Short mmCIF file of C-alpha atoms and ligand atoms in Angstrom, two decimals:
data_model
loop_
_atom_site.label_atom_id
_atom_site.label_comp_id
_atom_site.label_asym_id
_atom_site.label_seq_id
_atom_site.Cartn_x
_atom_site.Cartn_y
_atom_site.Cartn_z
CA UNK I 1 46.65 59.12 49.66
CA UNK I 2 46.63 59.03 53.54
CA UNK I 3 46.07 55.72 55.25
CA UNK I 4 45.60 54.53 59.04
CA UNK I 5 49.13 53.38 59.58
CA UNK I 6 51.33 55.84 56.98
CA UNK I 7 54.54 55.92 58.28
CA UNK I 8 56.44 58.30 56.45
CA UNK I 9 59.90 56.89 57.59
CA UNK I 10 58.98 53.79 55.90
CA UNK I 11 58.79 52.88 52.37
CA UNK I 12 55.66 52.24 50.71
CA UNK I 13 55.49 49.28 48.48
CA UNK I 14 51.85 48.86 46.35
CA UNK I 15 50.97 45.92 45.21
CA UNK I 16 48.08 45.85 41.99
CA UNK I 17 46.65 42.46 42.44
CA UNK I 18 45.44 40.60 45.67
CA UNK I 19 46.01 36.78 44.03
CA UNK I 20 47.98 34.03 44.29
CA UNK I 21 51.02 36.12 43.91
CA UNK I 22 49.87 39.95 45.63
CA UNK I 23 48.92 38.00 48.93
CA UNK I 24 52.11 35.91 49.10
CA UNK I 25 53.98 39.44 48.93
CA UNK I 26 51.89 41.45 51.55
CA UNK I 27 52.05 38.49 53.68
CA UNK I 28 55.62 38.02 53.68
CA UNK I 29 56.13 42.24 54.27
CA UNK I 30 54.70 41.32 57.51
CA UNK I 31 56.48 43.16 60.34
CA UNK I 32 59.10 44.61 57.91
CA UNK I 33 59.73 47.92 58.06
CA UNK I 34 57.69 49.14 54.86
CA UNK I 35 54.51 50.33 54.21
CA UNK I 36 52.16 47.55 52.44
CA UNK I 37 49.50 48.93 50.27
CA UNK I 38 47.36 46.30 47.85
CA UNK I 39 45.04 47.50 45.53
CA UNK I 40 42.37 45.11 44.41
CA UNK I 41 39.12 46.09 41.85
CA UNK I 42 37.63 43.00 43.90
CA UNK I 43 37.29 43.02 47.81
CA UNK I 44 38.25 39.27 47.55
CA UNK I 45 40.94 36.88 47.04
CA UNK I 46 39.72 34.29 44.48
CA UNK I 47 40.78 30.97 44.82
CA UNK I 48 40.64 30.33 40.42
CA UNK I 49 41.14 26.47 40.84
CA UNK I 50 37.52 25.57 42.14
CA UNK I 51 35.77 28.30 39.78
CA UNK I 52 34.15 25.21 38.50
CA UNK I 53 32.93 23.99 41.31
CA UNK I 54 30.59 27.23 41.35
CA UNK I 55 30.24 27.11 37.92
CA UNK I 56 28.01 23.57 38.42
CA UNK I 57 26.68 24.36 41.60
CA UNK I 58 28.91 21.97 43.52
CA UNK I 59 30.30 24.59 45.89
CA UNK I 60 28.91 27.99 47.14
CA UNK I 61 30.80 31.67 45.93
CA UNK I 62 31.68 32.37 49.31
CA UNK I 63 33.03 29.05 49.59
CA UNK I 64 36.18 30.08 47.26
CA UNK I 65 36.59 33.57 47.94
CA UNK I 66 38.08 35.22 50.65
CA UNK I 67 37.72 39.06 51.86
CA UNK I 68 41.12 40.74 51.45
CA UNK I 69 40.62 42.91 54.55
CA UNK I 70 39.50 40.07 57.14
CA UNK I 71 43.06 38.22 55.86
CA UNK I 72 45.03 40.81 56.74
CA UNK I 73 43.26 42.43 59.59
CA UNK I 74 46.04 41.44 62.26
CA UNK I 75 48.80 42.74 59.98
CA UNK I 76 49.67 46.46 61.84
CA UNK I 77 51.59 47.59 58.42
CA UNK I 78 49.04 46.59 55.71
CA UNK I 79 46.18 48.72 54.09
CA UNK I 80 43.80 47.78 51.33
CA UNK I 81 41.84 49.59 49.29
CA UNK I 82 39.16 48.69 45.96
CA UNK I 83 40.58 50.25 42.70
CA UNK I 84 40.89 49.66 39.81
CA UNK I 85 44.55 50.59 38.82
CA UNK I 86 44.31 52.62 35.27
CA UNK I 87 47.94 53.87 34.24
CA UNK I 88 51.62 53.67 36.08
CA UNK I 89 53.23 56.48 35.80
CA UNK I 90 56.90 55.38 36.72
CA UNK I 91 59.04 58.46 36.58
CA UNK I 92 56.33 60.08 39.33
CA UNK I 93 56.02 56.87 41.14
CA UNK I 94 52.16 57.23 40.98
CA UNK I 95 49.69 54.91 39.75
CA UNK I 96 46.62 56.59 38.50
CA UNK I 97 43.43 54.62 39.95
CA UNK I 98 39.85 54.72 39.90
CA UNK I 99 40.05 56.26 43.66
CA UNK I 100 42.86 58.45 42.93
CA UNK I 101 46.23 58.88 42.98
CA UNK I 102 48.76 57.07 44.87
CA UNK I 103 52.23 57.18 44.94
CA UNK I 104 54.58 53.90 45.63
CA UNK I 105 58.42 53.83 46.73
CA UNK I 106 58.21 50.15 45.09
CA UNK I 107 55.28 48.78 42.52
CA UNK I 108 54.70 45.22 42.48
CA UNK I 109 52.37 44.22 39.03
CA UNK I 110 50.74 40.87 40.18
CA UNK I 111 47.38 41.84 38.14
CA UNK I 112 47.38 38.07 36.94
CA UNK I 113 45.43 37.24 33.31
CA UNK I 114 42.41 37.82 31.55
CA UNK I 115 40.26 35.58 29.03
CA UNK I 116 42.14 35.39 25.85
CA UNK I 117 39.51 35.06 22.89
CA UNK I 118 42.03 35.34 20.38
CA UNK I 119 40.85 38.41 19.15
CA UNK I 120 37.57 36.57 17.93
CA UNK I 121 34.99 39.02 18.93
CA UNK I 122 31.87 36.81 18.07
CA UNK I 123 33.64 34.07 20.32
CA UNK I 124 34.71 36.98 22.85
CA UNK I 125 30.87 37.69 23.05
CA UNK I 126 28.97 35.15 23.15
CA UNK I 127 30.96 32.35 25.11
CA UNK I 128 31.64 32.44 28.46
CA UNK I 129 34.58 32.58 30.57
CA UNK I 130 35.25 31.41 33.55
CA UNK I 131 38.87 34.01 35.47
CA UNK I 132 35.77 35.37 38.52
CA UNK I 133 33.45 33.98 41.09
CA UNK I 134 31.14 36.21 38.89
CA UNK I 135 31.52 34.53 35.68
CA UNK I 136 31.54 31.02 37.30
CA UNK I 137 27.82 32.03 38.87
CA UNK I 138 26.92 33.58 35.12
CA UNK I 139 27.95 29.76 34.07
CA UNK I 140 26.14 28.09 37.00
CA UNK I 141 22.72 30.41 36.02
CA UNK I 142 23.05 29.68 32.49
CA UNK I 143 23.48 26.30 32.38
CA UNK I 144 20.41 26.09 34.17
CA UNK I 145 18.79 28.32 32.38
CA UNK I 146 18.94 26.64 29.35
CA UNK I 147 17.54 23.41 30.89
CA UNK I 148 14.84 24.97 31.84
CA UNK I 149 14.48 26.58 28.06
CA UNK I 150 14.61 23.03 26.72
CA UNK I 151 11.64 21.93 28.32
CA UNK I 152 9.62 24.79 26.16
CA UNK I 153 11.06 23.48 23.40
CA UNK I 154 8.86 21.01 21.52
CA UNK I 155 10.57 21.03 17.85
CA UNK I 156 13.42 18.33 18.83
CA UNK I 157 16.36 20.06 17.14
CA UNK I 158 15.76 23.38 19.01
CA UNK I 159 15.87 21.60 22.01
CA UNK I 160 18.50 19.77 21.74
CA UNK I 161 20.57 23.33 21.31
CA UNK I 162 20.00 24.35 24.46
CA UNK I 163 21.20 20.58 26.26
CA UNK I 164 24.50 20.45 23.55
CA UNK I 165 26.94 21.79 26.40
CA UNK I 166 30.55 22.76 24.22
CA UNK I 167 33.23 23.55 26.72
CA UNK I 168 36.62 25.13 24.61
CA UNK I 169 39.82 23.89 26.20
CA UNK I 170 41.17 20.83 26.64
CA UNK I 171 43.49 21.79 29.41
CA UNK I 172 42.73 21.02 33.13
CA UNK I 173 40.26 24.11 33.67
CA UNK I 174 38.00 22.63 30.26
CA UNK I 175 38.41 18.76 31.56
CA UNK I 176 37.86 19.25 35.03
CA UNK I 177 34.52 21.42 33.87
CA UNK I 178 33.25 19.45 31.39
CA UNK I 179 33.69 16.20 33.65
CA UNK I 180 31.87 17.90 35.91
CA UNK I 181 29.20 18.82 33.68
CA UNK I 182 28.82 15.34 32.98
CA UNK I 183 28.10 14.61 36.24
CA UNK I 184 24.96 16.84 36.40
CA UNK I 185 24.11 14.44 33.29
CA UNK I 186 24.77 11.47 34.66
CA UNK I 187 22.80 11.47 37.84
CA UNK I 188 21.04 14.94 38.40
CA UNK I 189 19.36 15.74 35.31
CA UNK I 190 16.52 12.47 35.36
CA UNK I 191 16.24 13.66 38.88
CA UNK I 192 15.40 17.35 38.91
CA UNK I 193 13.95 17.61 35.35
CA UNK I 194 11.70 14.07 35.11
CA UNK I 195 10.86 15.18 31.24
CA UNK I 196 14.44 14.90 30.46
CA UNK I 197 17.07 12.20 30.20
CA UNK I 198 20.27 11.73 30.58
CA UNK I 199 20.80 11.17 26.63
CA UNK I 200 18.64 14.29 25.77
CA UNK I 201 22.51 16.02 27.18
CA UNK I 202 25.44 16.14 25.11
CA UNK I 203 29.19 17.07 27.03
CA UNK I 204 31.35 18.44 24.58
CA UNK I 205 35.28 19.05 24.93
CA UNK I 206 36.80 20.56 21.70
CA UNK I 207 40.72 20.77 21.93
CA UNK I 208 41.99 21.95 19.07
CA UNK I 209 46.27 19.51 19.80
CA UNK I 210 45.82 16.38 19.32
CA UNK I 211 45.57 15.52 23.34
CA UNK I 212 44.29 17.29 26.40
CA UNK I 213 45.68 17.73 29.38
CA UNK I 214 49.03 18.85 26.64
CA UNK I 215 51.36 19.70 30.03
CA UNK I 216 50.52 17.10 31.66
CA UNK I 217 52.48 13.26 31.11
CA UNK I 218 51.37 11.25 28.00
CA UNK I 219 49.88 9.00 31.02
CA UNK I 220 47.83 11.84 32.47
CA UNK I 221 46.59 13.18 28.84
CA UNK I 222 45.15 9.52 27.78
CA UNK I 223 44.18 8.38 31.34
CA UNK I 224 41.89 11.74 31.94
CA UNK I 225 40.82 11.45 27.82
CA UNK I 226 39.36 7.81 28.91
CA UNK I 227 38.37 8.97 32.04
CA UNK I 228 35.88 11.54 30.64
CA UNK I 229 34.75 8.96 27.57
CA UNK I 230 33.62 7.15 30.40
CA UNK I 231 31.79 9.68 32.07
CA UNK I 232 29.92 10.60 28.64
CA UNK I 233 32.03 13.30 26.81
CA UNK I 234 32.74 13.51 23.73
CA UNK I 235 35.94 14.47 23.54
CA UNK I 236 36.68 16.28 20.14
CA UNK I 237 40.51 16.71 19.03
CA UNK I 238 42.83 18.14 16.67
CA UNK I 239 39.41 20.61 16.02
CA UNK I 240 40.02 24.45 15.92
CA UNK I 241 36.92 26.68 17.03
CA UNK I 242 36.37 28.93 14.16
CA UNK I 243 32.97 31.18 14.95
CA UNK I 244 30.53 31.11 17.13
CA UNK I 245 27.10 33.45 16.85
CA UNK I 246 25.31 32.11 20.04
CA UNK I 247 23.08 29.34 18.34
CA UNK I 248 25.74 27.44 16.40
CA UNK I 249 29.57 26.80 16.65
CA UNK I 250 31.29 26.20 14.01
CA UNK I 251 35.07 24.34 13.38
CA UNK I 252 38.33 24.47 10.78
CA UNK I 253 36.91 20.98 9.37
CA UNK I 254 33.67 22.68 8.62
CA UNK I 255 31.64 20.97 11.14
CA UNK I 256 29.44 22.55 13.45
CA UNK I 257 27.33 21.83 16.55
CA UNK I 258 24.13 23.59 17.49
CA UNK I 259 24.32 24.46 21.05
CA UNK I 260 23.31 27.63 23.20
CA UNK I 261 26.14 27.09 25.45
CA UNK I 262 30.05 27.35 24.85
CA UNK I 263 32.46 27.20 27.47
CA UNK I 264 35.71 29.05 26.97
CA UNK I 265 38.53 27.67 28.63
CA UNK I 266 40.92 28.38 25.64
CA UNK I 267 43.39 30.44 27.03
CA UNK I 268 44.55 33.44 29.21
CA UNK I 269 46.49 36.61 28.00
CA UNK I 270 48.21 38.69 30.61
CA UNK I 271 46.11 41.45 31.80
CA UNK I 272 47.52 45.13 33.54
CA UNK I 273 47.80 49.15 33.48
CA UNK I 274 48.93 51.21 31.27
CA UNK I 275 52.48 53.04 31.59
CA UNK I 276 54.37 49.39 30.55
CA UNK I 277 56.66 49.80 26.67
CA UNK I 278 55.15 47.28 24.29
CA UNK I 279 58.79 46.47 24.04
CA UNK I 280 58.71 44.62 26.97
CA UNK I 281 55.27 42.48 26.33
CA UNK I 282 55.51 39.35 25.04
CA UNK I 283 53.70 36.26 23.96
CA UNK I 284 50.30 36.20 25.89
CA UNK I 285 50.78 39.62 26.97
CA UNK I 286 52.92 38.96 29.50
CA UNK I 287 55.55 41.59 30.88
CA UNK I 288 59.00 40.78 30.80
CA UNK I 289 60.97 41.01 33.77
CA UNK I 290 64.45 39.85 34.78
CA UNK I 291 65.38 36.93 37.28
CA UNK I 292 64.98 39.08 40.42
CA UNK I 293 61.02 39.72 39.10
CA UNK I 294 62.01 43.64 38.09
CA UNK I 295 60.22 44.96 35.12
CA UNK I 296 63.27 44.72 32.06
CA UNK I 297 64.20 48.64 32.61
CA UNK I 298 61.18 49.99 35.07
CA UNK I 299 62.89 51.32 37.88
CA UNK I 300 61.70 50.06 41.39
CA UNK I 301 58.56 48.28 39.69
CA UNK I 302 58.56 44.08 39.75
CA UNK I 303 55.88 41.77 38.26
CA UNK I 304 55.09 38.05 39.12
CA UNK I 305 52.37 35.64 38.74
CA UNK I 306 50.26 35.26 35.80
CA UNK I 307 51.32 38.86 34.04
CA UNK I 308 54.74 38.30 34.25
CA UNK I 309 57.14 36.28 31.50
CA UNK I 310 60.79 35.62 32.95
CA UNK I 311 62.62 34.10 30.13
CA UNK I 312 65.91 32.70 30.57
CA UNK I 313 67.43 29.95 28.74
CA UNK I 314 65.76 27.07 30.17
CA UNK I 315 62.69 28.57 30.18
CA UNK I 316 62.11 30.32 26.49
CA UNK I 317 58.46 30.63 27.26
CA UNK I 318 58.68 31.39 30.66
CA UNK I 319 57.05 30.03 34.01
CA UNK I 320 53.99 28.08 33.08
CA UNK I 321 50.89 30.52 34.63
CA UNK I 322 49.80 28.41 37.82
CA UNK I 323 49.35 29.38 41.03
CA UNK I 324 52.61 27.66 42.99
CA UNK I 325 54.45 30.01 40.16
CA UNK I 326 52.92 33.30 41.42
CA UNK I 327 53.22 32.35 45.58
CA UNK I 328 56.82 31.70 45.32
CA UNK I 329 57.91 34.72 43.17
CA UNK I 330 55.58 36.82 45.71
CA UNK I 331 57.48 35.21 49.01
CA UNK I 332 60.56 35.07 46.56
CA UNK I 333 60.60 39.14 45.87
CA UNK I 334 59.17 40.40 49.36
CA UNK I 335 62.61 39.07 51.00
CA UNK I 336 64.46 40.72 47.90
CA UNK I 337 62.62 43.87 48.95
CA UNK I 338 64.00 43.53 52.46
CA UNK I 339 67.74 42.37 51.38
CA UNK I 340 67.46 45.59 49.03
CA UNK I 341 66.27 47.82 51.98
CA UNK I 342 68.94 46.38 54.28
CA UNK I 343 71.48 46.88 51.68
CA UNK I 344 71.80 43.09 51.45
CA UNK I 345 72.69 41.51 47.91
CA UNK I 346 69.37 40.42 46.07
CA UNK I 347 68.85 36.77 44.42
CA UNK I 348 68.04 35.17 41.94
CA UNK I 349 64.04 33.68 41.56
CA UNK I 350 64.66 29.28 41.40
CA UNK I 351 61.03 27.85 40.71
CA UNK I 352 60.30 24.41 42.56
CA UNK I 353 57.57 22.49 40.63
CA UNK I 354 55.97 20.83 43.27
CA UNK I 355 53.60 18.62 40.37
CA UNK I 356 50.94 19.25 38.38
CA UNK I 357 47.01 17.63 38.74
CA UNK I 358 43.51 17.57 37.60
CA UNK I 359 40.20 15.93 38.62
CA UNK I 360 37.20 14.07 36.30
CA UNK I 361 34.60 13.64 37.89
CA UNK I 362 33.85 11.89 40.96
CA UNK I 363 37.02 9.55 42.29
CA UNK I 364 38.93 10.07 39.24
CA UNK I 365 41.83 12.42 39.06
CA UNK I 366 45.59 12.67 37.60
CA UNK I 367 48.49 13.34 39.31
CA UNK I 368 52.64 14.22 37.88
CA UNK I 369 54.90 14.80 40.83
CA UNK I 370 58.03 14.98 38.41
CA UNK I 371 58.83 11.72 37.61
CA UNK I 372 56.13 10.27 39.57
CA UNK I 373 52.96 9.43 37.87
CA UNK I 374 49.48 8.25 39.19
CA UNK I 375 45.83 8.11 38.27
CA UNK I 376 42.97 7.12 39.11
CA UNK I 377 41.12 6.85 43.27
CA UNK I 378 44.23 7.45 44.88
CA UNK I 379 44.99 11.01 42.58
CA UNK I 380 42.00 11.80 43.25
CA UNK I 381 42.30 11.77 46.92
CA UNK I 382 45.70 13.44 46.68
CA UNK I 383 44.13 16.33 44.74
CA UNK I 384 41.40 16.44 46.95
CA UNK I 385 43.21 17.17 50.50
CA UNK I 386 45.91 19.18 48.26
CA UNK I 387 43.02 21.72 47.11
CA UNK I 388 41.35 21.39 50.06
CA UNK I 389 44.11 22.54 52.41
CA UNK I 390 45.23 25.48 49.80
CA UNK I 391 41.61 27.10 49.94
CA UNK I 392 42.29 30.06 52.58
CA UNK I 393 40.11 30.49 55.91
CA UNK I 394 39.15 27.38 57.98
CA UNK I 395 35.55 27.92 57.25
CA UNK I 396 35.92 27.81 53.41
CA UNK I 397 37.67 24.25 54.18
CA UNK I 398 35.16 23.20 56.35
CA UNK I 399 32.01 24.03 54.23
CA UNK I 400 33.90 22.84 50.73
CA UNK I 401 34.79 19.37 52.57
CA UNK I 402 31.45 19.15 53.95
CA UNK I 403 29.83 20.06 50.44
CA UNK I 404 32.43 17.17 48.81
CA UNK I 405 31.12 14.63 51.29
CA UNK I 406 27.50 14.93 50.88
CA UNK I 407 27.99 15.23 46.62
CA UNK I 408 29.95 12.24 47.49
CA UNK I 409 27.63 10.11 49.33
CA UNK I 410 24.53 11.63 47.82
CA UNK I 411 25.20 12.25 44.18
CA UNK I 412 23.20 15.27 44.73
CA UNK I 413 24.63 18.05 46.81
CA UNK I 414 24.48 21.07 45.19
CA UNK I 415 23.82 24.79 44.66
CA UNK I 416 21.40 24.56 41.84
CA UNK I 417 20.02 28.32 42.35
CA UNK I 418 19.33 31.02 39.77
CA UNK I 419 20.14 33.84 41.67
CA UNK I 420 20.54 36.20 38.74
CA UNK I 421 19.09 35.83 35.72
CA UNK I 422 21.83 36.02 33.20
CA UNK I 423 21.31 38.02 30.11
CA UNK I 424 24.42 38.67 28.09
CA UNK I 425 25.60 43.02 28.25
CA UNK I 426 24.12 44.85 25.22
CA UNK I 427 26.75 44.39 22.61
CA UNK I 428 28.31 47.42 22.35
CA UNK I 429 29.73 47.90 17.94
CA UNK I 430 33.27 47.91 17.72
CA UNK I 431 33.25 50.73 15.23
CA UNK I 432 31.53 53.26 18.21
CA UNK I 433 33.37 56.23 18.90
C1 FAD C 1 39.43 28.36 36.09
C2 FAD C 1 40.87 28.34 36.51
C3 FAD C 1 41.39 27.20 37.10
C4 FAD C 1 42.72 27.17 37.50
N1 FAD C 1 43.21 26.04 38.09
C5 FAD C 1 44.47 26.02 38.55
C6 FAD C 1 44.97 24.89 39.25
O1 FAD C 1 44.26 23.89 39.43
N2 FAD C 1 46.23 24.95 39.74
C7 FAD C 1 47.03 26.04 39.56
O2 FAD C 1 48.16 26.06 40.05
N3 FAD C 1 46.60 27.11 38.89
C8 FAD C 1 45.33 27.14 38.39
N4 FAD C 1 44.88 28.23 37.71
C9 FAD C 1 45.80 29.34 37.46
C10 FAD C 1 45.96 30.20 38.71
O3 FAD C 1 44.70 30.57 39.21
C11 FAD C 1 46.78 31.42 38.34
O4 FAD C 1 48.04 30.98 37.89
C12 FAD C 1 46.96 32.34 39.53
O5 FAD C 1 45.71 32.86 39.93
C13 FAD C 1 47.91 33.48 39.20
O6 FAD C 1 48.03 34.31 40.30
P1 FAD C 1 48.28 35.88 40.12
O7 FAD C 1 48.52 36.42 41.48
O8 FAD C 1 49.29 36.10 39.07
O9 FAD C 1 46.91 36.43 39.53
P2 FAD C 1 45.42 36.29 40.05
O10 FAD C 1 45.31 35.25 41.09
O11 FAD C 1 44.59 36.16 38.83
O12 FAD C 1 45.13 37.69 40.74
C14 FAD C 1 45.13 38.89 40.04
C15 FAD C 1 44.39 39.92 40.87
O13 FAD C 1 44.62 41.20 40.31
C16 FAD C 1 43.42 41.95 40.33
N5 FAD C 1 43.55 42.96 39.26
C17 FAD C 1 43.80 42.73 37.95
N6 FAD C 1 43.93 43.89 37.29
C18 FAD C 1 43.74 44.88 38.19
C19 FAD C 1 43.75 46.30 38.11
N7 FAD C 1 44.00 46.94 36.97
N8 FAD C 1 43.49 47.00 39.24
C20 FAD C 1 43.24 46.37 40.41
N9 FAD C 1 43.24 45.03 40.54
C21 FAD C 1 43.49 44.29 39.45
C22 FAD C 1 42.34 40.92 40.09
O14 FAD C 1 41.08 41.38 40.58
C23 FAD C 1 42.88 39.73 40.88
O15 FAD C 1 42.41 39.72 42.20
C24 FAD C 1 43.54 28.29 37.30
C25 FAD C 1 43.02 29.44 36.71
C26 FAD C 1 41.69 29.46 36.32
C27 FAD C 1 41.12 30.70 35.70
#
């Protein structure tokens, strides 16, 4: 494939993935003498931690999202294009796309994760995730949606399905949403729907350990557990999610709720092409790779972020799948690119935990810097101005602090819109041909 600024002296490294850890890379290639080509299904750079924030109307798409093009539109040796990357075929160097071929000098995987359902296809259908500004606006429609549906409702227990709101996941993507779900309980729903009140709503959060928040300090787990009590959710543990069918959820202990809305924040599994051994793939489909981020015996290919497992001693599991993770292996391997190119001696990848955080509700929040633990106003402030300055483009900041400050002072900012109807896909059998 041609592009504007091909430079056939140069390398061409091709990055699959324009995250946390594909934009890190291209960034840092800046000015180097290589080729940069990222590859992107989406036009967009998605900024995952505030999905939620779209998902219950506290923040606009746009607000979270960033075009990939306008990002790097001052970088001379960059080119994007939309595909979706099919296969790798690494003894051609090509990766077969959507658009075409292209062919790479070096591949970088950075392709991230996908909604793991556990292979539960009921669950898989009929709750929703939450990885893509998309399925946060599905969310935000349906939620409303099914307010709206509970006002046609006069048979009590039919109605009360569509207000029992089940969110799957007790780890900071399922308590910062269900908090926030709360929230529209606690002091929108009286407000916009007068028939309703706040007690007609049920929050659930079903965690199937016996706390949330599991990688988080024993501080943070029972601070944010009594944080969202407070706020009105009942917070159900030790409970493993065994079906759901769309009207009624049903758990290990054989209890069930009845509730036209589950949440699934359960877990991720890494997502990418074809072309990589199942040798290599390990727990949560993640691709192995060594300490320098190179694929375990792919020539010239690396993998970071989300889709990539480097397991060493200390770190059996590998690096937990946040974003800090991804942006340091992607600055991390784009100066191993160069040191390779200039002959230099490549490093090793050292991870610096910079802390971990989450946010319930209005002014409450949890914060582990390493050994340093707070909760409470002041966390929430801290995680505030720390997600506030990591969204990318100043206007994104500006609108999302702006947004904050009138929810704040009003109780009632908010993108409350149906834009799209949602309507779940036709199911399609898994026995079709
Ligand atoms: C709801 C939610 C909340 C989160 N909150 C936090 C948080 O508070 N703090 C934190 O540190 N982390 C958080 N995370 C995790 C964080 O977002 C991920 O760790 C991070 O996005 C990983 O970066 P990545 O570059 O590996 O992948 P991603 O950022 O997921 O990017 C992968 C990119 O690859 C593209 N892609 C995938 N497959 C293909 C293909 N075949 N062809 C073309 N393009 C492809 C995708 O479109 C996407 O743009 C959260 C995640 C979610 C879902």
């Amino acid at each position: 494939m041609n592009t504007k600024y091909s430079n056939p002296k140069f390398p061409r490294v091709v990055i699959i993935g324009g995250g946390f850890g594909g934009i890190e890379v291209a960034k840092a290639l800046k000015n180097k003498e290589v080729e940069v080509m990222l590859l992107d299904r989406n036009n967009h750079h998605t900024f995952q931690p505030l999905l939620y924030q779209v998902a219950t109307g506290t923040l606009d798409a746009p607000s979270i999202a960033f075009p990939l093009r306008k990002m790097f539109r001052k970088q001379e040796n960059f080119t994007f294009r939309i595909a979706d990357v099919r296969g790798i075929d690494a003894l051609n160097k090509t990766l077969d796309t959507d658009i075409g071929s292209i062919s790479y000098d070096y591949l970088i995987v950075a392709t991230g994760a996908t909604t793991n359902f556990f292979g539960n296809s009921d669950i898989a259908y009929y709750a929703m995730p939450m990885k893509s500004v998309k399925e946060a606006v599905n969310i935000r429609s349906f939620l409303l949606q099914n307010i709206e549906e509970s006002l046609l409702k006069t048979d009590l227990e039919e109605r009360a399905a569509y207000l029992n709101f089940v969110v799957v996941g007790g780890g900071p993507t399922g308590v910062e949403l269900s908090g926030s779900i709360a929230e529209i309980r606690n002091h929108i729903l009286a407000k916009d729907y007068p028939e309703l009140k706040k007690e007609d709503m049920n929050v659930y959060l079903v965690e199937g350990l016996p706390k949330i928040l599991a990688n988080l300090s024993p501080q943070a787990s029972e601070k944010a557990e009594l944080y969202l009590k407070e706020l009105g959710v009942k917070v159900l543990l030790n409970v493993q999610v065994t079906g759901y069918d769309g009207d009624i959820i049903t758990f290990a202990d054989g209890s069930r709720i009845k509730t036209k809305t589950v949440l699934w924040s359960a877990g991720v599994m890494g997502q990418f092409p074809d072309g990589i051994s199942p040798d290599i793939v390990v727990r949560g489909n993640r691709i192995r790779i060594d300490e320098e981020c190179r694929v375990i015996g792919m020539k010239d290919v690396f993998a970071i972020g989300d889709v990539a497992a480097m397991i060493t001693d200390e770190l059996p599991r590998g690096h937990p799948g946040v974003a800090p993770v991804a942006q340091q292996q992607g600055r991390f391997l784009a100066k191993n690119i160069v040191r390779m190119l200039n002959g230099q001696p490549t490093e090793k990848f050292k991870y610096f935990d910079k802390g971990s955080m989450a946010t319930i509700g209005r002014n409450k929040a949890v914060v582990d810097i390493g050994k340093i633990r707070f909760q409470g106003f002041f966390a929430w402030w801290v995680w505030m101005f720390v997600h506030l300055m990591s969204l990318v483009g100043f206007r994104n900041r500006v609108v999302t602090f702006i947004n904050w400050a009138i929810n704040y002072l009003t109780f009632n900012a908010g993108i409350r819109l149906i834009i799209h109807k949602y309507r779940r896909p036709e199911r399609v059998s898994e026995h079709a041909e």
